[in-house]
Amino acid sequence: MEIKLKREITFDTTAYNELVPISKEIKECIEKDECCSSILKEIALIKNELDSMSKVILEGHIRNCLVRDIKLGLEEKVVDDFLYTINKMIK
C-alpha cells in the first residue's frame, strides 16, 4: 500500500508497518533480558527503516515545499529551513 501525503510525497507503507512489530520485539527482548546484541540488531532495523522513510520525505520536501517557497521569493526562509532540517537529521 502507498500513501500520498498532501505535498505530493509518496512512500510505501510496508516499511512503516514493520516498525511496530520490530519495536514490540525490542520491548520483549528487554523484558526477557535477552542478549544485548539481539536488541541492538533490532534497533538497527528500525533506524534503517526510519532513514529510508526520511530520505523519501526529504526529497519530496525539497522538490515541493522548498521549490514553492523559492518561487514565492522566500529564499532566506528556504535556506534556514533546509539547514535546520538537515542538522536535525544528521545529529
Protein backbone atom coordinates (compact mmCIF):
# COMPACT_ATOMS: atom_id res chain seq x y z
CA MET A 1 0.00 0.00 0.00
CA GLU A 2 1.20 3.53 -0.75
CA ILE A 3 0.27 6.74 0.99
CA LYS A 4 0.32 10.06 -0.82
CA LEU A 5 0.95 12.92 1.56
CA LYS A 6 -0.55 16.36 0.96
CA ARG A 7 2.67 17.68 -0.53
CA GLU A 8 2.95 15.06 -3.25
CA ILE A 9 5.24 12.75 -1.30
CA THR A 10 4.61 9.06 -1.81
CA PHE A 11 6.17 6.22 0.11
CA ASP A 12 5.47 2.56 0.60
CA THR A 13 3.76 1.98 3.95
CA THR A 14 5.18 -1.54 4.19
CA ALA A 15 8.34 -0.20 5.81
CA TYR A 16 6.28 1.93 8.19
CA ASN A 17 4.07 -1.02 9.12
CA GLU A 18 7.16 -3.06 10.01
CA LEU A 19 8.21 -0.58 12.69
CA VAL A 20 5.51 -1.52 15.18
CA PRO A 21 6.32 -5.25 15.30
CA ILE A 22 10.04 -4.54 15.49
CA SER A 23 9.53 -2.11 18.37
CA LYS A 24 7.43 -4.73 20.17
CA GLU A 25 10.23 -7.27 19.64
CA ILE A 26 12.69 -4.86 21.23
CA LYS A 27 10.43 -4.43 24.24
CA GLU A 28 10.04 -8.20 24.58
CA CYS A 29 13.81 -8.73 24.27
CA ILE A 30 14.41 -6.23 27.05
CA GLU A 31 11.72 -7.76 29.27
CA LYS A 32 13.19 -11.24 28.72
CA ASP A 33 16.67 -9.92 29.48
CA GLU A 34 17.95 -11.21 26.15
CA CYS A 35 21.41 -10.67 24.73
CA CYS A 36 22.26 -7.02 24.13
CA SER A 37 23.45 -7.74 20.59
CA SER A 38 19.96 -9.03 19.68
CA ILE A 39 18.41 -5.82 20.97
CA LEU A 40 20.94 -3.69 19.11
CA LYS A 41 20.21 -5.55 15.86
CA GLU A 42 16.51 -4.83 16.24
CA ILE A 43 17.25 -1.15 16.93
CA ALA A 44 19.41 -1.04 13.80
CA LEU A 45 16.48 -2.38 11.76
CA ILE A 46 14.24 0.42 12.99
CA LYS A 47 16.90 3.05 12.32
CA ASN A 48 17.34 1.77 8.75
CA GLU A 49 13.60 1.88 8.08
CA LEU A 50 13.31 5.40 9.50
CA ASP A 51 16.31 6.57 7.48
CA SER A 52 14.73 5.21 4.29
CA MET A 53 11.46 6.98 5.03
CA SER A 54 13.30 10.20 5.91
CA LYS A 55 15.10 10.23 2.55
CA VAL A 56 11.83 9.92 0.64
CA ILE A 57 10.13 12.63 2.70
CA LEU A 58 13.17 14.94 2.44
CA GLU A 59 13.21 14.55 -1.33
CA GLY A 60 9.53 15.46 -1.50
CA HIS A 61 10.14 18.41 0.81
CA ILE A 62 12.91 19.72 -1.43
CA ARG A 63 11.04 19.16 -4.68
CA ASN A 64 7.76 20.61 -3.46
CA CYS A 65 7.91 22.81 -0.37
CA LEU A 66 11.31 24.39 -0.90
CA VAL A 67 10.79 24.95 -4.63
CA ARG A 68 7.40 26.55 -3.90
CA ASP A 69 8.92 28.88 -1.31
CA ILE A 70 11.78 29.85 -3.64
CA LYS A 71 9.22 30.76 -6.30
CA LEU A 72 7.46 32.91 -3.70
CA GLY A 73 10.73 34.78 -3.06
CA LEU A 74 11.38 33.23 0.35
CA GLU A 75 14.98 32.17 -0.31
CA GLU A 76 16.23 33.02 3.19
CA LYS A 77 13.41 31.02 4.77
CA VAL A 78 14.24 28.10 2.45
CA VAL A 79 17.91 28.09 3.41
CA ASP A 80 17.13 28.38 7.14
CA ASP A 81 14.51 25.62 6.94
CA PHE A 82 16.78 23.34 4.94
CA LEU A 83 19.77 23.81 7.27
CA TYR A 84 17.60 23.26 10.34
CA THR A 85 16.14 20.07 8.87
CA ILE A 86 19.50 18.66 7.76
CA ASN A 87 21.05 19.42 11.15
CA LYS A 88 18.22 17.55 12.90
CA MET A 89 18.59 14.59 10.53
CA ILE A 90 22.35 14.14 10.90
CA LYS A 91 22.68 14.61 14.67
